[in-house]
Amino acid sequence: MSLDFTSRLHLVSRRVAMLLMAGAAAASFSAAPASAEEPDLSDVTLNVGIFQEVQFLQIALTDHFKDTPYKIEWVRLNGAGGTMQALGAGAIDLSWGLSDVAVPNASALDVAPWTADTAPLKHIALLAPLDAAAYPSHVIVANTASGITALDQVAGHSYTYQEGGNSAAAALLALKSVGLTADDVDITLIPADSIPASVISGAVDVATVQWAQIQEALDDGTVTRLASSYEAGFPGYTSITARTQSIEDPKKSAAIADFLTRATAYSNWRVDHLEAVAQTYVEAQQLNPDQAARAAASAATTIVPLVAGGEGVKIQTELQDALFASGFLAREVDYSQLYDDRFADAIEAGEALGATE
C-alpha cells in the first residue's frame, strides 16, 4: 500500500524520536519572564536542529541567544535525511541550515504534491551564502588515484553524495552540465558523515562534499577538484525549515519569530567576525588557520525573508525548474506552496537590531 509522506513520518516510532533527542548533543538557555505586552513563553521549548558540533562554539561567541523568553534545545543531526525525519516525527520544531531542496524533493516524491494547506513542513527563511562563487557550499572531487581530472570523465565510476539534500542536487546538476545523468555513473549512497573518508580512501571514486570537510585532502593532493557546486549551477542556499504544526501553534510561532530575529542579527554579526568564527574550526576540527578561514567564509550566511515576488522566492522557483530538468525532482514542484511568509517582519527586526549593535 502506498503511504503519503505525512503518514510515513508518523510511522517513525516514539522510540526513534526519543533517541534523536537524547542522542544528539544539546545545550539549552534558561527562559526569561515575558513582558506584559508579549505572550508568556516560559513554558515553551523550541527544538532547533543544527548540523555541526562546531556551531555550538560559534553560537556561544555572542549573547544573541541568551535570556530568551522560552527554552531552546539545540539538537545536532546528521544530514538532510535524518533532519527531515526528525522534523516529521516532531523531534525538532525547525532546522537551521537544512538543504533548501529537501522540502521540494519530499513534495515531489509524495503521492500528491504538497499544497499550502497540506504541506507538513515549510521554508520560513532562506540562508544566502556570503559569496557562492568564491566559497561554494559543495565541491565535486575525485580520488586522485582514480585518474579522473575532469567531470566529463566520471562516466562508469562510483559516485556518491548525500541523498535528498544540496549535495545530491549539486551532484546531479554537475552531471547534467557535462551531458551525463545518474544512469551514466555507479551511484553509491553511504552515510553523510562517511562521505569525505570514502573518497579520501578511494572506496568511491567521486564525491560531492562540503568544502570544509575535504580541504585538507585537496591541499595535500589526495583528491582532485572537478567542479564547485556553484559552477554546476547550484546557487548554494540553505533554509530554515519548520513544522507547519509548530508554525500554526500561537506560542511556538511567537517563539519562532523571536528566534528568527535573533538568528538574523547573529548571522550578520558572524559575517562581520569571520576571524573569531575561524578560530572555532581550529579548536573543534583541528584545521590550520588558512583552512579555518575558508571554512568560516564558506559557512557564513545571511538570512533572507520569503515574500511573494521577492528575490528568495524567485531563486527557489528557478532552482526547482533546473532540478526537475536534471532528474533530481521526480516531478515539477510549485514552490509558492512550500513557504510561509509570516516571519518576514521578524527577520527585518533582526536586520535593524544588528545595525544598532
Short mmCIF file of C-alpha atoms in Angstrom, two decimals:
data_model
loop_
_atom_site.label_atom_id
_atom_site.label_comp_id
_atom_site.label_asym_id
_atom_site.label_seq_id
_atom_site.Cartn_x
_atom_site.Cartn_y
_atom_site.Cartn_z
CA MET A 1 0.00 0.00 0.00
CA SER A 2 1.34 3.44 -0.89
CA LEU A 3 1.55 5.88 2.00
CA ASP A 4 1.76 9.65 1.71
CA PHE A 5 4.70 11.50 3.24
CA THR A 6 2.84 12.57 6.38
CA SER A 7 1.63 9.04 7.06
CA ARG A 8 5.11 7.62 6.56
CA LEU A 9 6.54 10.15 9.00
CA HIS A 10 4.01 9.17 11.65
CA LEU A 11 5.24 5.60 11.35
CA VAL A 12 8.53 6.75 12.87
CA SER A 13 8.29 5.28 16.32
CA ARG A 14 8.20 7.30 19.51
CA ARG A 15 11.38 5.46 20.45
CA VAL A 16 13.20 6.76 17.35
CA ALA A 17 12.07 10.30 18.11
CA MET A 18 13.32 9.99 21.69
CA LEU A 19 16.64 8.61 20.52
CA LEU A 20 17.05 11.50 18.11
CA MET A 21 16.64 13.91 21.01
CA ALA A 22 18.62 12.01 23.60
CA GLY A 23 21.49 11.04 21.32
CA ALA A 24 22.13 14.49 19.90
CA ALA A 25 24.49 16.95 21.51
CA ALA A 26 22.32 19.66 23.08
CA ALA A 27 22.58 22.85 25.07
CA SER A 28 19.80 24.99 26.47
CA PHE A 29 19.32 28.52 27.65
CA SER A 30 17.00 29.43 30.53
CA ALA A 31 13.86 31.31 29.69
CA ALA A 32 13.37 34.85 30.97
CA PRO A 33 9.97 36.20 32.08
CA ALA A 34 7.82 37.59 29.28
CA SER A 35 6.84 41.24 29.25
CA ALA A 36 3.24 42.31 29.81
CA GLU A 37 2.86 43.14 26.11
CA GLU A 38 4.06 39.75 24.89
CA PRO A 39 2.69 36.22 25.31
CA ASP A 40 4.13 34.24 28.19
CA LEU A 41 6.52 31.79 26.53
CA SER A 42 8.11 30.49 29.72
CA ASP A 43 6.53 27.07 29.17
CA VAL A 44 7.67 26.83 25.53
CA THR A 45 10.63 24.74 24.37
CA LEU A 46 11.85 25.38 20.83
CA ASN A 47 13.75 22.37 19.50
CA VAL A 48 16.22 23.56 16.87
CA GLY A 49 18.17 21.18 14.63
CA ILE A 50 21.70 22.06 13.52
CA PHE A 51 24.31 20.11 11.58
CA GLN A 52 27.79 20.55 13.05
CA GLU A 53 29.02 20.48 16.64
CA VAL A 54 31.25 23.45 15.86
CA GLN A 55 28.07 25.53 15.70
CA PHE A 56 27.73 25.23 19.48
CA LEU A 57 31.06 27.05 19.86
CA GLN A 58 30.04 29.70 17.34
CA ILE A 59 26.68 30.39 18.95
CA ALA A 60 28.43 30.82 22.30
CA LEU A 61 30.59 33.64 20.90
CA THR A 62 27.74 36.14 21.31
CA ASP A 63 24.76 36.84 23.56
CA HIS A 64 22.19 36.69 20.77
CA PHE A 65 20.56 33.51 22.05
CA LYS A 66 20.88 34.16 25.77
CA ASP A 67 17.95 35.13 28.01
CA THR A 68 15.29 34.06 25.55
CA PRO A 69 11.71 34.13 26.92
CA TYR A 70 11.48 30.42 26.03
CA LYS A 71 13.86 27.48 26.24
CA ILE A 72 16.00 26.46 23.27
CA GLU A 73 17.10 22.86 22.83
CA TRP A 74 19.85 22.60 20.21
CA VAL A 75 19.84 19.20 18.51
CA ARG A 76 22.73 18.05 16.31
CA LEU A 77 21.52 15.84 13.46
CA ASN A 78 23.28 14.04 10.63
CA GLY A 79 22.32 15.16 7.14
CA ALA A 80 19.15 16.15 5.33
CA GLY A 81 17.52 12.74 5.60
CA GLY A 82 17.83 12.49 9.37
CA THR A 83 16.70 16.08 9.76
CA MET A 84 13.59 15.56 7.63
CA GLN A 85 12.77 12.50 9.69
CA ALA A 86 13.23 14.47 12.93
CA LEU A 87 11.01 17.29 11.66
CA GLY A 88 8.31 14.87 10.58
CA ALA A 89 8.40 12.96 13.85
CA GLY A 90 8.18 16.16 15.91
CA ALA A 91 11.64 15.66 17.44
CA ILE A 92 12.51 19.21 16.35
CA ASP A 93 10.39 22.27 15.54
CA LEU A 94 12.72 23.74 12.97
CA SER A 95 16.01 23.14 11.23
CA TRP A 96 18.57 25.91 10.87
CA GLY A 97 20.56 25.11 7.73
CA LEU A 98 18.54 22.32 6.13
CA SER A 99 19.08 21.89 2.42
CA ASP A 100 16.73 24.17 0.51
CA VAL A 101 15.88 21.29 -1.82
CA ALA A 102 14.80 18.79 0.86
CA VAL A 103 11.23 20.08 1.20
CA PRO A 104 10.62 20.40 -2.58
CA ASN A 105 12.06 16.91 -3.04
CA ALA A 106 9.72 15.48 -0.38
CA SER A 107 6.77 17.13 -2.10
CA ALA A 108 7.86 15.73 -5.47
CA LEU A 109 8.13 12.21 -4.04
CA ASP A 110 4.80 12.23 -2.21
CA VAL A 111 1.65 10.60 -3.56
CA ALA A 112 0.15 14.04 -4.17
CA PRO A 113 2.02 17.36 -4.46
CA TRP A 114 2.02 19.40 -1.28
CA THR A 115 -0.14 22.50 -1.13
CA ALA A 116 -0.10 25.43 1.28
CA ASP A 117 -2.88 23.64 3.22
CA THR A 118 -1.34 20.15 3.25
CA ALA A 119 2.44 20.69 3.46
CA PRO A 120 3.66 19.31 6.82
CA LEU A 121 6.92 21.29 6.52
CA LYS A 122 7.61 24.73 5.07
CA HIS A 123 10.51 27.06 4.45
CA ILE A 124 10.27 30.11 6.70
CA ALA A 125 13.51 31.75 5.54
CA LEU A 126 16.48 31.15 3.27
CA LEU A 127 20.16 31.33 4.14
CA ALA A 128 22.14 33.10 1.43
CA PRO A 129 25.86 32.27 1.09
CA LEU A 130 28.39 35.02 1.67
CA ASP A 131 29.97 34.50 -1.77
CA ALA A 132 28.82 31.37 -3.58
CA ALA A 133 31.38 31.74 -6.37
CA ALA A 134 34.39 32.14 -4.07
CA TYR A 135 33.07 29.93 -1.27
CA PRO A 136 30.68 27.36 -2.77
CA SER A 137 28.66 25.16 -0.47
CA HIS A 138 29.96 21.93 -2.06
CA VAL A 139 32.73 20.71 -4.29
CA ILE A 140 32.77 17.68 -6.58
CA VAL A 141 36.07 15.83 -6.10
CA ALA A 142 37.70 12.63 -7.34
CA ASN A 143 40.18 10.43 -5.55
CA THR A 144 43.41 11.37 -7.33
CA ALA A 145 44.44 7.73 -7.73
CA SER A 146 41.35 7.17 -9.91
CA GLY A 147 42.96 9.25 -12.65
CA ILE A 148 39.84 11.39 -13.07
CA THR A 149 40.73 15.03 -13.70
CA ALA A 150 37.52 16.43 -15.21
CA LEU A 151 33.77 16.00 -14.79
CA ASP A 152 33.31 14.57 -18.26
CA GLN A 153 35.50 11.60 -17.23
CA VAL A 154 33.27 10.31 -14.42
CA ALA A 155 31.07 8.02 -16.55
CA GLY A 156 31.26 4.43 -15.30
CA HIS A 157 32.86 5.41 -11.98
CA SER A 158 31.44 5.17 -8.46
CA TYR A 159 29.78 8.45 -7.50
CA THR A 160 28.45 9.40 -4.07
CA TYR A 161 26.57 12.25 -2.44
CA GLN A 162 24.24 12.86 0.48
CA GLU A 163 20.84 11.68 -0.67
CA GLY A 164 17.94 14.12 -0.75
CA GLY A 165 19.83 17.34 0.01
CA ASN A 166 22.02 20.01 -1.51
CA SER A 167 24.84 17.54 -2.05
CA ALA A 168 22.60 15.38 -4.26
CA ALA A 169 21.23 18.41 -6.11
CA ALA A 170 24.73 19.71 -6.85
CA ALA A 171 25.91 16.23 -7.86
CA LEU A 172 23.12 15.76 -10.42
CA LEU A 173 23.41 19.31 -11.75
CA ALA A 174 27.14 18.67 -12.21
CA LEU A 175 26.42 15.56 -14.28
CA LYS A 176 23.86 17.47 -16.36
CA SER A 177 26.44 20.21 -17.03
CA VAL A 178 28.57 17.73 -18.99
CA GLY A 179 25.72 15.89 -20.67
CA LEU A 180 25.56 12.96 -18.22
CA THR A 181 22.84 11.58 -15.97
CA ALA A 182 22.75 9.37 -12.90
CA ASP A 183 22.44 6.37 -15.23
CA ASP A 184 25.94 7.06 -16.54
CA VAL A 185 27.66 6.59 -13.16
CA ASP A 186 27.64 4.00 -10.40
CA ILE A 187 25.66 5.73 -7.65
CA THR A 188 26.93 4.58 -4.25
CA LEU A 189 24.97 6.01 -1.32
CA ILE A 190 26.62 6.00 2.11
CA PRO A 191 26.00 7.85 5.41
CA ALA A 192 26.65 11.60 5.14
CA ASP A 193 29.41 11.68 7.77
CA SER A 194 31.30 8.93 5.93
CA ILE A 195 31.40 10.59 2.50
CA PRO A 196 34.66 12.55 2.93
CA ALA A 197 36.51 9.48 4.23
CA SER A 198 35.11 7.32 1.44
CA VAL A 199 36.56 9.43 -1.36
CA ILE A 200 39.80 10.10 0.51
CA SER A 201 40.35 6.36 0.98
CA GLY A 202 39.35 5.52 -2.58
CA ALA A 203 36.32 3.49 -1.51
CA VAL A 204 34.46 5.63 -4.05
CA ASP A 205 35.97 7.47 -7.00
CA VAL A 206 33.92 10.68 -6.99
CA ALA A 207 32.02 12.52 -4.25
CA THR A 208 30.13 15.74 -3.71
CA VAL A 209 31.03 17.09 -0.27
CA GLN A 210 31.10 20.30 1.72
CA TRP A 211 34.32 22.16 1.03
CA ALA A 212 35.26 22.43 4.71
CA GLN A 213 35.11 18.64 5.04
CA ILE A 214 37.60 17.98 2.24
CA GLN A 215 40.01 20.93 2.42
CA GLU A 216 42.98 19.06 3.83
CA ALA A 217 42.73 16.29 1.21
CA LEU A 218 42.51 18.93 -1.53
CA ASP A 219 45.55 20.69 -0.15
CA ASP A 220 47.69 17.54 0.03
CA GLY A 221 46.55 16.21 -3.36
CA THR A 222 44.72 13.12 -2.12
CA VAL A 223 41.63 14.29 -4.01
CA THR A 224 41.29 16.38 -7.15
CA ARG A 225 38.76 19.19 -7.54
CA LEU A 226 36.49 18.66 -10.54
CA ALA A 227 33.99 21.48 -10.07
CA SER A 228 32.22 23.52 -7.43
CA SER A 229 28.50 23.36 -6.80
CA TYR A 230 28.24 26.96 -7.99
CA GLU A 231 29.97 26.11 -11.26
CA ALA A 232 27.49 23.25 -11.69
CA GLY A 233 24.60 25.73 -11.48
CA PHE A 234 23.67 25.34 -7.82
CA PRO A 235 23.19 28.73 -6.06
CA GLY A 236 24.24 27.37 -2.66
CA TYR A 237 21.33 28.49 -0.49
CA THR A 238 20.11 26.54 2.52
CA SER A 239 16.96 27.09 4.55
CA ILE A 240 15.30 27.49 7.88
CA THR A 241 12.53 24.92 7.68
CA ALA A 242 9.80 24.47 10.27
CA ARG A 243 6.99 22.07 11.02
CA THR A 244 3.66 23.50 9.93
CA GLN A 245 2.21 22.32 13.23
CA SER A 246 4.77 24.45 15.10
CA ILE A 247 4.16 27.44 12.83
CA GLU A 248 0.41 27.27 13.49
CA ASP A 249 0.77 26.96 17.26
CA PRO A 250 0.43 30.54 18.61
CA LYS A 251 3.11 30.24 21.29
CA LYS A 252 5.53 28.25 19.16
CA SER A 253 5.01 30.75 16.34
CA ALA A 254 5.86 33.65 18.68
CA ALA A 255 9.00 31.81 19.79
CA ILE A 256 9.98 31.11 16.19
CA ALA A 257 9.55 34.80 15.31
CA ASP A 258 11.79 35.82 18.21
CA PHE A 259 14.31 33.15 17.24
CA LEU A 260 14.45 34.44 13.66
CA THR A 261 15.07 37.99 14.86
CA ARG A 262 17.98 36.76 16.97
CA ALA A 263 19.27 34.44 14.23
CA THR A 264 19.26 37.28 11.69
CA ALA A 265 21.25 39.58 13.97
CA TYR A 266 23.62 36.73 14.87
CA SER A 267 24.18 35.79 11.23
CA ASN A 268 25.08 39.37 10.35
CA TRP A 269 27.44 39.51 13.33
CA ARG A 270 29.05 36.27 12.18
CA VAL A 271 29.75 37.67 8.70
CA ASP A 272 31.48 40.63 10.31
CA HIS A 273 33.58 38.48 12.68
CA LEU A 274 34.93 35.70 10.48
CA GLU A 275 38.28 35.66 12.27
CA ALA A 276 36.64 34.76 15.59
CA VAL A 277 34.46 32.17 13.87
CA ALA A 278 37.50 30.67 12.13
CA GLN A 279 39.11 30.02 15.49
CA THR A 280 36.24 27.66 16.39
CA TYR A 281 37.20 25.48 13.41
CA VAL A 282 40.78 25.38 14.65
CA GLU A 283 39.57 24.26 18.07
CA ALA A 284 36.83 21.84 17.03
CA GLN A 285 38.14 20.41 13.77
CA GLN A 286 41.90 20.97 14.10
CA LEU A 287 42.08 22.91 10.83
CA ASN A 288 45.11 25.08 10.15
CA PRO A 289 44.50 28.85 10.08
CA ASP A 290 44.10 29.06 6.29
CA GLN A 291 41.69 26.12 6.20
CA ALA A 292 39.75 27.53 9.15
CA ALA A 293 39.41 30.92 7.47
CA ARG A 294 37.99 29.30 4.37
CA ALA A 295 35.64 27.12 6.40
CA ALA A 296 34.32 30.17 8.24
CA ALA A 297 33.72 32.06 5.00
CA SER A 298 32.16 29.03 3.29
CA ALA A 299 29.66 28.56 6.11
CA ALA A 300 28.80 32.25 6.51
CA THR A 301 25.24 33.12 5.53
CA THR A 302 22.71 35.91 5.84
CA ILE A 303 19.00 35.32 6.37
CA VAL A 304 16.63 36.13 3.51
CA PRO A 305 12.89 36.57 4.12
CA LEU A 306 10.44 34.76 1.90
CA VAL A 307 7.79 37.00 0.34
CA ALA A 308 5.88 36.71 -2.92
CA GLY A 309 7.87 38.38 -5.69
CA GLY A 310 10.99 38.58 -3.52
CA GLU A 311 14.48 37.54 -4.59
CA GLY A 312 14.46 34.42 -2.44
CA VAL A 313 11.25 33.08 -3.95
CA LYS A 314 12.49 33.89 -7.45
CA ILE A 315 15.76 32.00 -6.90
CA GLN A 316 13.96 28.99 -5.47
CA THR A 317 11.41 28.86 -8.27
CA GLU A 318 14.16 28.87 -10.91
CA LEU A 319 16.14 26.26 -8.96
CA GLN A 320 13.19 23.85 -8.78
CA ASP A 321 12.80 24.06 -12.57
CA ALA A 322 16.51 23.25 -13.04
CA LEU A 323 16.35 20.36 -10.58
CA PHE A 324 13.38 18.84 -12.37
CA ALA A 325 15.30 19.05 -15.65
CA SER A 326 18.34 17.38 -14.02
CA GLY A 327 16.30 14.44 -12.76
CA PHE A 328 16.70 15.35 -9.08
CA LEU A 329 12.99 16.10 -8.70
CA ALA A 330 10.61 13.32 -9.70
CA ARG A 331 8.04 15.86 -10.87
CA GLU A 332 7.62 19.59 -11.17
CA VAL A 333 7.09 21.49 -7.92
CA ASP A 334 5.12 24.69 -7.24
CA TYR A 335 7.38 26.49 -4.79
CA SER A 336 4.66 29.03 -3.91
CA GLN A 337 3.02 26.25 -1.89
CA LEU A 338 6.11 25.42 0.16
CA TYR A 339 6.98 28.56 2.10
CA ASP A 340 5.37 30.68 4.82
CA ASP A 341 5.81 34.44 4.70
CA ARG A 342 4.58 35.38 8.18
CA PHE A 343 8.09 35.81 9.62
CA ALA A 344 9.37 38.47 7.20
CA ASP A 345 8.86 41.23 9.78
CA ALA A 346 10.78 39.26 12.41
CA ILE A 347 13.73 38.96 10.02
CA GLU A 348 13.55 42.68 9.25
CA ALA A 349 13.63 43.36 13.01
CA GLY A 350 16.82 41.29 13.21
CA GLU A 351 18.38 43.38 10.47
CA ALA A 352 17.56 46.54 12.43
CA LEU A 353 18.87 45.01 15.66
CA GLY A 354 22.17 44.17 14.01
CA ALA A 355 22.52 47.73 12.73
CA THR A 356 22.32 49.10 16.28
CA GLU A 357 24.89 46.76 17.84
#
